Each structure stands twice: as C-alpha cells, then as structure tokens.
PDB file of C-alpha atoms in Angstrom:
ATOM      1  CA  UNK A   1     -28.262 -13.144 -13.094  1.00 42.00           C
ATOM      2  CA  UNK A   2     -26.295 -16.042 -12.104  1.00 52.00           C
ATOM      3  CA  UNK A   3     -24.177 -17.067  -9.183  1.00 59.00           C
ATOM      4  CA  UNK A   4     -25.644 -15.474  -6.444  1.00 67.00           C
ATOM      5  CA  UNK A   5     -24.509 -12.407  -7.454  1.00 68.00           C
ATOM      6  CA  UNK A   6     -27.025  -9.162  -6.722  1.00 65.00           C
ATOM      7  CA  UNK A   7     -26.365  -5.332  -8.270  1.00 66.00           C
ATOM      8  CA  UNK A   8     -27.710  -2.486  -7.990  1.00 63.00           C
ATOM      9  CA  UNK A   9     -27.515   0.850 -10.233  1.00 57.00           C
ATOM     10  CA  UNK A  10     -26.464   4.123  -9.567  1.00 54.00           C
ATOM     11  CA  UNK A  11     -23.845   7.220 -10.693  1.00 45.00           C
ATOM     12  CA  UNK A  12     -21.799   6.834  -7.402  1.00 40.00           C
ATOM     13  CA  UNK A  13     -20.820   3.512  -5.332  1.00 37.00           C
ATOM     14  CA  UNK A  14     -22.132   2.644  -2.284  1.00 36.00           C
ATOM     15  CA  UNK A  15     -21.276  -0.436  -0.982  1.00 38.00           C
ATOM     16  CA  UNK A  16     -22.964  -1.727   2.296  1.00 36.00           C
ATOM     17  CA  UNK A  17     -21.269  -5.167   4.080  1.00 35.00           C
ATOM     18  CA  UNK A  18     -20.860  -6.415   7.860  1.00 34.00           C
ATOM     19  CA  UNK A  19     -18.659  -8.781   7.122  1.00 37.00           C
ATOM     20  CA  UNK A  20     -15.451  -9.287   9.715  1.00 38.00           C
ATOM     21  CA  UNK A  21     -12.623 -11.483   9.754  1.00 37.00           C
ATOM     22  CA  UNK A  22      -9.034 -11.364  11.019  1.00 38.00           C
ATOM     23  CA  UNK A  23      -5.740 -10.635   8.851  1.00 38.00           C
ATOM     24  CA  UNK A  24      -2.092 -11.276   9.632  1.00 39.00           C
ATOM     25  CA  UNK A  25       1.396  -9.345   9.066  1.00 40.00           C
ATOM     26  CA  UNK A  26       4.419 -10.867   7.921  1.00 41.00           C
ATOM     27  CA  UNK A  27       7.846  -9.253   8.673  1.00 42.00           C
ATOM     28  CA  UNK A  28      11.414  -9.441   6.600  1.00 42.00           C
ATOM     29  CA  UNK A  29      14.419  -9.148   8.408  1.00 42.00           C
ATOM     30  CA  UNK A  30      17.385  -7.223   6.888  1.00 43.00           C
ATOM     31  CA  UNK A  31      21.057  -7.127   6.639  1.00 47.00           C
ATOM     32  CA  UNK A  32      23.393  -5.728   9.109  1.00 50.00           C
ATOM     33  CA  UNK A  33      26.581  -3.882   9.022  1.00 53.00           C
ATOM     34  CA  UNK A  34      28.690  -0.984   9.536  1.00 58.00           C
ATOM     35  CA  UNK A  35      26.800   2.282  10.517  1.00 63.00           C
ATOM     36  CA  UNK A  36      28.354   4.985   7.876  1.00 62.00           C
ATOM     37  CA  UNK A  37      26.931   7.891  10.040  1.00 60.00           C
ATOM     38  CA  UNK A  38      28.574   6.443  13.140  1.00 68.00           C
ATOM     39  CA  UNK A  39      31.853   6.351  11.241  1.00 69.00           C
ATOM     40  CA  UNK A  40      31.972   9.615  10.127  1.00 64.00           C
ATOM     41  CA  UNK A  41      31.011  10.619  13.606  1.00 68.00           C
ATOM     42  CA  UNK A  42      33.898   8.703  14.875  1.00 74.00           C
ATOM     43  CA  UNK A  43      36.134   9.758  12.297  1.00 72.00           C
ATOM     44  CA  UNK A  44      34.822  13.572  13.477  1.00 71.00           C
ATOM     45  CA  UNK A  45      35.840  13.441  16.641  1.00 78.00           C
ATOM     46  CA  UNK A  46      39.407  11.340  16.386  1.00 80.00           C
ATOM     47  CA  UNK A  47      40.357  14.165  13.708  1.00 76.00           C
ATOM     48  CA  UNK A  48      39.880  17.264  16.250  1.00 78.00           C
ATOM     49  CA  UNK A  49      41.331  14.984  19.334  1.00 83.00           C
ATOM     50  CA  UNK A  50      44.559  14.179  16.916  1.00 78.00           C
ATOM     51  CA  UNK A  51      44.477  18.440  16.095  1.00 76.00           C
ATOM     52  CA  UNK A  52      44.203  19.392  19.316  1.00 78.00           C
ATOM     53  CA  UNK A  53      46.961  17.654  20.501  1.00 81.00           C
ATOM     54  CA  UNK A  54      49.448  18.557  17.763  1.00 76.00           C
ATOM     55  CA  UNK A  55      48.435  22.007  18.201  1.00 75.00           C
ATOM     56  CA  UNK A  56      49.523  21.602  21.973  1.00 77.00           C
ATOM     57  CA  UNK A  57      52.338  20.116  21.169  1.00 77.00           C
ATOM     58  CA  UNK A  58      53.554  21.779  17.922  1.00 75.00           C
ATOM     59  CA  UNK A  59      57.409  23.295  18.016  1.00 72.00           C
ATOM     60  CA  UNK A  60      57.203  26.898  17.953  1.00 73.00           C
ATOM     61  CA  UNK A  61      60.135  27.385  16.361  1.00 71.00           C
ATOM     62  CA  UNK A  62      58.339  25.253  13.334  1.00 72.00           C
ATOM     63  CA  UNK A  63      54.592  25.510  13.585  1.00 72.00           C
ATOM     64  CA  UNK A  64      51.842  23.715  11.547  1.00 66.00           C
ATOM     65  CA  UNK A  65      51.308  24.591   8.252  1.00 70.00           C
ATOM     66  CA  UNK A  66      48.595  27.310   8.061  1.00 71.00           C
ATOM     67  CA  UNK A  67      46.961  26.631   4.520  1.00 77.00           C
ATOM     68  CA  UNK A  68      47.280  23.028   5.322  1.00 72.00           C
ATOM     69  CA  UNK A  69      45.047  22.965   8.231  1.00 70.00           C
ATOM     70  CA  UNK A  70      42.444  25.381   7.016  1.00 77.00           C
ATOM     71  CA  UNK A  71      42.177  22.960   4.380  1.00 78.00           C
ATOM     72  CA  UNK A  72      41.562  20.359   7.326  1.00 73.00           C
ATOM     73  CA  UNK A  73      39.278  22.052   8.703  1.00 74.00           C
ATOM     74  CA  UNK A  74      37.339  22.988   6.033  1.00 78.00           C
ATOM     75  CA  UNK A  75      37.274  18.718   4.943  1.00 76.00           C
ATOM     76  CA  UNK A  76      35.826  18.225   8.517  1.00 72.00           C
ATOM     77  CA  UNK A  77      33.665  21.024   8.717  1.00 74.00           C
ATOM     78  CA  UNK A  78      31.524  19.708   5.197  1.00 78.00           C
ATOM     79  CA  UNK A  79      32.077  15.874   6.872  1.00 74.00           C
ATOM     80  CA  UNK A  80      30.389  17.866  10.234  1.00 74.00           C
ATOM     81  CA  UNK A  81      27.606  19.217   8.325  1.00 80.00           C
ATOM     82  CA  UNK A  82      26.762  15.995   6.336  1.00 79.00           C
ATOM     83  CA  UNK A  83      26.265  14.213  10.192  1.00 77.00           C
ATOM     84  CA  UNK A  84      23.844  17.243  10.787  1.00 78.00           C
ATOM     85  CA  UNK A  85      21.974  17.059   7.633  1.00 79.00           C
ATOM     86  CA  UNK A  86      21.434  12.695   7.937  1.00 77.00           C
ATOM     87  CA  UNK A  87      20.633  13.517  11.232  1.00 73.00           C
ATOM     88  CA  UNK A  88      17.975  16.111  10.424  1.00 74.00           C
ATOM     89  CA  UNK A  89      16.437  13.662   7.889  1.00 73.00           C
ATOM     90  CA  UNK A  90      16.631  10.563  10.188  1.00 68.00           C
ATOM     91  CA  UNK A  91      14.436  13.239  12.613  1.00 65.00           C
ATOM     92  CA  UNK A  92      12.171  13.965   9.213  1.00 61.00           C
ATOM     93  CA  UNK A  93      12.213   9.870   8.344  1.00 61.00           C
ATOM     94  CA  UNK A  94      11.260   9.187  12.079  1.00 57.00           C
ATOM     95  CA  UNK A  95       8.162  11.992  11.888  1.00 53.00           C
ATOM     96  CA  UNK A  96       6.790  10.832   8.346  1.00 57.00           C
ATOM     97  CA  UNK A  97       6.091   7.468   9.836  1.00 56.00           C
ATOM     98  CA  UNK A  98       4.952   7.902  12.907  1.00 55.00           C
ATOM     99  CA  UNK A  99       2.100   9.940  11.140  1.00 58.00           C
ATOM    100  CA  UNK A 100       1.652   7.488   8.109  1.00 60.00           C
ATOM    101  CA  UNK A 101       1.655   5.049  11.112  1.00 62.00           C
ATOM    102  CA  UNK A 102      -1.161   6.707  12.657  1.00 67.00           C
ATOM    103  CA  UNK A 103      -3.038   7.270   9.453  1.00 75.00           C
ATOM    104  CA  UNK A 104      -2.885   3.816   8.430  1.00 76.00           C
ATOM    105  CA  UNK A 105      -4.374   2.438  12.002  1.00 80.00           C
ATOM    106  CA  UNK A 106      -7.307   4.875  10.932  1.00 83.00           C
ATOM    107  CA  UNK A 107      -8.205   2.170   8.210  1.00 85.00           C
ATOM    108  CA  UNK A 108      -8.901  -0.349  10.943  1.00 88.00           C
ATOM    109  CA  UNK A 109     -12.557  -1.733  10.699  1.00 89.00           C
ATOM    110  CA  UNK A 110     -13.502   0.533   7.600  1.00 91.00           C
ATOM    111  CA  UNK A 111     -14.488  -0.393   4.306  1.00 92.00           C
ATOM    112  CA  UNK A 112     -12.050   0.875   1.608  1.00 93.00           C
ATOM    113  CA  UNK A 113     -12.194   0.600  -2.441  1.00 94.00           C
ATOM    114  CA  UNK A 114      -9.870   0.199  -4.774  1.00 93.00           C
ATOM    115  CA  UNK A 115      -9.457  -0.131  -8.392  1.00 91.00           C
ATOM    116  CA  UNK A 116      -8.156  -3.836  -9.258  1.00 90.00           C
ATOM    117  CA  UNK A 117      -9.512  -7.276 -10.362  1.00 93.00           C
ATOM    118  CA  UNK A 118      -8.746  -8.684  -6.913  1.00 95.00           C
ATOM    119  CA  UNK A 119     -10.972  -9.078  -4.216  1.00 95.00           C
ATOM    120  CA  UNK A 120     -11.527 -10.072  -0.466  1.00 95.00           C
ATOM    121  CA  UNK A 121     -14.148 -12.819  -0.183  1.00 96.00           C
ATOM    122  CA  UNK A 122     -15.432 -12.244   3.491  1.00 95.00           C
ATOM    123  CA  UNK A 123     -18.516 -13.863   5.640  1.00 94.00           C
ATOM    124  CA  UNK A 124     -19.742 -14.866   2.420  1.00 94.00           C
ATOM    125  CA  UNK A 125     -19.438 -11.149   1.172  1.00 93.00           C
ATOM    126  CA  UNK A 126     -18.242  -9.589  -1.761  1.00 94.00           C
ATOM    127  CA  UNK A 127     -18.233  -6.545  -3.353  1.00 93.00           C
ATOM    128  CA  UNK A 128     -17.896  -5.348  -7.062  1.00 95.00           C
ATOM    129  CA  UNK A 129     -18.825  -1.714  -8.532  1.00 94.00           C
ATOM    130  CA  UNK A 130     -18.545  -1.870 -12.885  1.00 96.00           C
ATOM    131  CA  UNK A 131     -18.573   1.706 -14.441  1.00 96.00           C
ATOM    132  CA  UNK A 132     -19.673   1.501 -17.855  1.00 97.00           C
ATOM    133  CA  UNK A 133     -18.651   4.185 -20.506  1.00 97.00           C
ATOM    134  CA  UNK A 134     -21.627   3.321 -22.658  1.00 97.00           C
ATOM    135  CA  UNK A 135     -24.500   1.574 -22.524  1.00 97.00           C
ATOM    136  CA  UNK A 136     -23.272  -2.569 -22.360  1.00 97.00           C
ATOM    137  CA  UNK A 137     -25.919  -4.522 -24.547  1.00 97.00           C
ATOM    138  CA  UNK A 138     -24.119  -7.349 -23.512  1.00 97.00           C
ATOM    139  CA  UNK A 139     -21.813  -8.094 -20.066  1.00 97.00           C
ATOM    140  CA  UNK A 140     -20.417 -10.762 -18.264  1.00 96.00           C
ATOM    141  CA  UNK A 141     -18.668 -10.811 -14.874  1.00 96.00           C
ATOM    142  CA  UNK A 142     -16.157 -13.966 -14.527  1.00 96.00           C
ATOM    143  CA  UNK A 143     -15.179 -14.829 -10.959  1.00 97.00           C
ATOM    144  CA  UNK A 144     -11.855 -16.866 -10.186  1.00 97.00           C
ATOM    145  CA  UNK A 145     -10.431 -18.581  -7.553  1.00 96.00           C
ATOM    146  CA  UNK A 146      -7.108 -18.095  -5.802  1.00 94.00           C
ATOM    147  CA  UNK A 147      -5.574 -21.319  -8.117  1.00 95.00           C
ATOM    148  CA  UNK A 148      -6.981 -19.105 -11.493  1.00 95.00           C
ATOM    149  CA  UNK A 149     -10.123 -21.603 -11.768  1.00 96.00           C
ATOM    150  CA  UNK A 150     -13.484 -20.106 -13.098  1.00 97.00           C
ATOM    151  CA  UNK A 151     -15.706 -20.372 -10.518  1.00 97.00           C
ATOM    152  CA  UNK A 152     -18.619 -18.014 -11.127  1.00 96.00           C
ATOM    153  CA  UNK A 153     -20.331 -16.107 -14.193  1.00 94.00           C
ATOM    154  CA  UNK A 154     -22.873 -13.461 -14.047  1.00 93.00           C
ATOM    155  CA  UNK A 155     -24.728 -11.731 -16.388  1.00 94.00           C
ATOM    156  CA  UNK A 156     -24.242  -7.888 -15.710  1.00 95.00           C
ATOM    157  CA  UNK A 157     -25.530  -6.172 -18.982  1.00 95.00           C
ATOM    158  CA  UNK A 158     -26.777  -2.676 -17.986  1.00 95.00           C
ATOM    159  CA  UNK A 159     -26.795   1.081 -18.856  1.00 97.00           C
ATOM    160  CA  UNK A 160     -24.216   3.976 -19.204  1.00 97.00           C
ATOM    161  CA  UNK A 161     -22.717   4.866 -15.341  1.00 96.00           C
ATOM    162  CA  UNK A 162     -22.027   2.667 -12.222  1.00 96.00           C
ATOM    163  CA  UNK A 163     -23.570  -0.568 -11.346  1.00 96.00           C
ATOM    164  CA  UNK A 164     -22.895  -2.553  -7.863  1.00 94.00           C
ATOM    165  CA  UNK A 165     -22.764  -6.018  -7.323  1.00 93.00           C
ATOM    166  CA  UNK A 166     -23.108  -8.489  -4.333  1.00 92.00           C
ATOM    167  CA  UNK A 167     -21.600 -12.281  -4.468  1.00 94.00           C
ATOM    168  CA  UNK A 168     -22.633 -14.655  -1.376  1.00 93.00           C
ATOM    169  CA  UNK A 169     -19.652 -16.581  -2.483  1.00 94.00           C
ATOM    170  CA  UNK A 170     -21.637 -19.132  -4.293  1.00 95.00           C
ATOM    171  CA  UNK A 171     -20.376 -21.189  -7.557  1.00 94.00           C
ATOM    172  CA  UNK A 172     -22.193 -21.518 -10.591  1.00 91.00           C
ATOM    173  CA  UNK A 173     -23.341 -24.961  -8.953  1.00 93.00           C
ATOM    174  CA  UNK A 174     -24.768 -23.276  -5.925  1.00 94.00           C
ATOM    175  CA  UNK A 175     -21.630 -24.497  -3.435  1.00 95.00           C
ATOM    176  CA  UNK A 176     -20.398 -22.023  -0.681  1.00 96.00           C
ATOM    177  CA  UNK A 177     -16.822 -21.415  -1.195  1.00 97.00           C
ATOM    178  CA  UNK A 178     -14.373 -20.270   1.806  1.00 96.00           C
ATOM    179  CA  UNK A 179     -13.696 -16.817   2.423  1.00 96.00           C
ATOM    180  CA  UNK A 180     -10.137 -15.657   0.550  1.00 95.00           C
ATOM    181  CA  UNK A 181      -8.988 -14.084  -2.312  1.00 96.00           C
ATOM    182  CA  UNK A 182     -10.546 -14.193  -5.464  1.00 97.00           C
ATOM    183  CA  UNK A 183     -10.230 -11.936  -8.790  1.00 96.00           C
ATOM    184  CA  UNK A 184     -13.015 -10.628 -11.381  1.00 97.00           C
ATOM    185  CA  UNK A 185     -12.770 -10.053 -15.203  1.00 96.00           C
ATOM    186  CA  UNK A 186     -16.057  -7.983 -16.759  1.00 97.00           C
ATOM    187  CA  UNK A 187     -15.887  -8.395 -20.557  1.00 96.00           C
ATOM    188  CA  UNK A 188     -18.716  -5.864 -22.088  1.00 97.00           C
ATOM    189  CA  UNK A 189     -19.964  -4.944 -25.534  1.00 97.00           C
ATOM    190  CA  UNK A 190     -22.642  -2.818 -27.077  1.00 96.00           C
ATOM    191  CA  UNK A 191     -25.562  -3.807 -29.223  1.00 96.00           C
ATOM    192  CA  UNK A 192     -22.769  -3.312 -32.323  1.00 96.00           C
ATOM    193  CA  UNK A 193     -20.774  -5.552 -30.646  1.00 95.00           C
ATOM    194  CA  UNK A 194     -18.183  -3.108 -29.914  1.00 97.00           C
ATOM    195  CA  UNK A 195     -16.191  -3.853 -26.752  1.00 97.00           C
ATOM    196  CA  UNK A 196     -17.447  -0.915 -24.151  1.00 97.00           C
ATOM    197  CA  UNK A 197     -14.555   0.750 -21.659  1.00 97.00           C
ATOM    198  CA  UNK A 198     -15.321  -0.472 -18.001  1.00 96.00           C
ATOM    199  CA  UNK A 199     -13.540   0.447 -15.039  1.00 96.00           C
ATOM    200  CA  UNK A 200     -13.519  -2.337 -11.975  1.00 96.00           C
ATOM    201  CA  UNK A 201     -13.316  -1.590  -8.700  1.00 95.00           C
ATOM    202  CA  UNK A 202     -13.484  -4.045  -5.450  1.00 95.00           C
ATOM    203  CA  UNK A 203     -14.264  -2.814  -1.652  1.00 94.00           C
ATOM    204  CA  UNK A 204     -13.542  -5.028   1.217  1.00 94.00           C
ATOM    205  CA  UNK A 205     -13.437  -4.350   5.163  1.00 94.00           C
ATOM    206  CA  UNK A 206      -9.835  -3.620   6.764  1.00 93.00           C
ATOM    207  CA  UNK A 207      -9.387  -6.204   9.839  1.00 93.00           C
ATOM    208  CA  UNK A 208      -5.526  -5.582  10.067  1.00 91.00           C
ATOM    209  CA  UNK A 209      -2.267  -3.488   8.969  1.00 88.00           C
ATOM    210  CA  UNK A 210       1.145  -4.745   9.137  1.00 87.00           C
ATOM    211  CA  UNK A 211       3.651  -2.069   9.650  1.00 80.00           C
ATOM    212  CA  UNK A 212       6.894  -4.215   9.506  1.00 80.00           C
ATOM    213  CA  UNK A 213       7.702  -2.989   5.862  1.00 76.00           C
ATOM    214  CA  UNK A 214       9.443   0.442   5.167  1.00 75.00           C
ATOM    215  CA  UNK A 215       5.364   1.098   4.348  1.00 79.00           C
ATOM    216  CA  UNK A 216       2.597   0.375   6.093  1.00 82.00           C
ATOM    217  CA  UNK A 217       0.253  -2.220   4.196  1.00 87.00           C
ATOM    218  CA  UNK A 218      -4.110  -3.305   5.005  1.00 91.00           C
ATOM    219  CA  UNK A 219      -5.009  -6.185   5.552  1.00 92.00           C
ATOM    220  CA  UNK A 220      -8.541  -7.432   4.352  1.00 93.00           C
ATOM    221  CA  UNK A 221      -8.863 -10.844   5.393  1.00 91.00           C
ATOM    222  CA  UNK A 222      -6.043 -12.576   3.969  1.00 90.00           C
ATOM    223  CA  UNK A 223      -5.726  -9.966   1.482  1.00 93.00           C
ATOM    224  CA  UNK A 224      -3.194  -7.658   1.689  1.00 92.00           C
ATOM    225  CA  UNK A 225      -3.714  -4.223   0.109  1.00 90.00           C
ATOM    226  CA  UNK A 226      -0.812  -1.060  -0.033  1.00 88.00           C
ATOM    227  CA  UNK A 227      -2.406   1.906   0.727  1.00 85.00           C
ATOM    228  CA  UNK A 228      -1.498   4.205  -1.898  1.00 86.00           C
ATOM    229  CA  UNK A 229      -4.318   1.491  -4.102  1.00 90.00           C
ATOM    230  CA  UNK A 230      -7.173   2.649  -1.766  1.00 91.00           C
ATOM    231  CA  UNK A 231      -9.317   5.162  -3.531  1.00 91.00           C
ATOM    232  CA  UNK A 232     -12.302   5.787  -1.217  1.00 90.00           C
ATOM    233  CA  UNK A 233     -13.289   4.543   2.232  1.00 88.00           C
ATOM    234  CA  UNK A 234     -16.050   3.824   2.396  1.00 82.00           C
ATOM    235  CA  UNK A 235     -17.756   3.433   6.067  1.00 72.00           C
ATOM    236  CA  UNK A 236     -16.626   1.689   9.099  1.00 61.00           C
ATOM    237  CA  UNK A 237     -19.737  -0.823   9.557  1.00 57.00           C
TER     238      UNK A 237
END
C-alpha cells in the first residue's frame, strides 16, 4: 500500500477520527412580491363589508336577488376555506422545520457516512470504507484533488465484504496536502479479470449546518453534505 493510506477489514464499518475543523453557510436571497393569501384575505373581507352594506341599504320594495347572493356567498365561502386550509399548512410548513431544524443541529460534532466518491479531507484525516461483492484479485483506489488532478494511488486488493481505509493526506510523493475536498475512484477485478461490483462510501465529522435553504444542509469542513445522503452516523468523537 501506497500513499499513506491504512485499511482495515471487516463485515461492518467502523470508522474512528478526531479530526475538527470549522464549516461555513451561504444564504440566497429571493424574490419579493404580492402576498396571494393576503389578497384573498383582503378581497374576503371588502366582499362581506360591500354585502353588508347593500343589505342595509337595499329598497324593500326591490330587494337583492336571492339566488344571486347565495351564489356569492357560496364563491366566498370556498375563497374562506382556501385562507383556512394555506393557513393550516403554513402552521404544518412552520412545525416540519422547526423539527428537521432540530434534527439537523443533532449532526453537530458527529461523524456521519455516506455513499459518494467525495470526501472531506480533515486534520490530515480521511476516511474510505470499499465493499467488495467478490473477492478483488486486483484493486486500486485513485485519489483526486478538488481541480480533478490524481494525487494519490493505493493498492486495496482484498477479500469478499468491507474493507476500511485511512489517508494522512499524503501524495504519492510523500507531500502533505491541505485539508478540503477531494474525491475517490476504486477500480477492482478478480483473478479472471472480471471487473468486481464495489460500493464506496466516505465518513467525515460534521463542524457546521447551514439552515438558510428551504433544507437544512452539513457542513464537513468545507464540504457541504444534504442530509437525506447521510446513511449512518457514526459517533460523535
């Protein structure tokens, strides 16, 4: 093995790290305009102030047409009923993320895996769990850089099940590279030379969530990660 890179093997991942740096949010802003539930409020309420008066003020002798306002009424009543129901919702809306708000702040200072080829580079600290289907006669882990350059190989032949792997953030020429974002690519084959089915997965430590979005996102380093990606976390040291 090459690279600085360490693994161990096993039938379940385990990934142990103290690594600990700081992420950032970014926030959008959005377009304003007309409120359409204020409207129809507003429309609501100048339609029974304009009804009450003509009813006050309608000639006996020649009084409002009967079907006519029903038919008023019942318009406004379904326009009264859709300001309820976006109301309710907003009230649902509001409820739903305050909890996935509280949820995601749970994330803060664990460890959390995902599957993907990109990774969090942090303190010098990586780690990569490779699931083989079958045995992998042959296997090699490529390790890029942010700008898409090679900077690492490692052999990582090894049986059938789950192996887990450790890069100090060392290049194949033995240079420490900054903390950041880098990607993996594990090509494997058999002793046939058949290509063997590997599933990648990448852990990293949460050091911030940004909650300015419609949904809350992690932040590992400057790595940002949406939370429906995370599959396990793993521990919070």
């Amino acid at each position: 093995m090459t690279s600085g890179v360490s693994g161990t093997s096993n039938n379940t991942t385990t990934n142990n790290t103290t690594s600990n740096t700081s992420g950032t949010g970014s926030s959008s802003g959005s377009p304003t305009g007309s409120n359409p539930l204020s409207d129809l409020t507003n429309n609501y309420t100048t339609f029974l102030t304009l009804l009450t008066t003509q009813l006050k003020n309608q000639d006996p002798t020649s009084p409002m047409d009967t079907n006519q306002m029903t038919q008023q009424l019942v318009q406004m009543s379904s326009v009264e009923q859709q300001i309820e129901a976006n109301n309710q919702l907003k009230a649902i809306q509001s409820t739903l993320a305050s909890g996935q708000s509280s949820q995601v702040l749970n994330y803060l200072g664990k460890y959390v895996e995902m599957e993907g080829d990109k990774f969090p580079l942090q303190n010098s600290t990586a780690n990569v769990s490779v699931t083989y289907a079958s045995a992998a006669a042959s296997a090699t882990m490529n390790v890029y850089d942010s700008s898409g350059k090679l900077v690492s190989t490692t052999d990582v032949s090894g049986a059938a099940g789950t192996h887990n792997f450790s890069w100090n953030g060392k290049d194949s020429s033995g240079n420490t590279l900054p903390d950041g974002t880098y990607s993996v690519k594990v090509s494997a084959t058999d002793s046939s030379g058949k290509a063997v089915a590997t599933t990648v997965k990448v852990a990293g430590k949460v050091t911030g969530v940004d909650m300015s979005g419609d949904t809350p996102t992690l932040q590992m380093g400057d790595m940002t990660v949406n939370m429906s990606d995370v599959t396990t976390v793993l521990s919070a040291s």
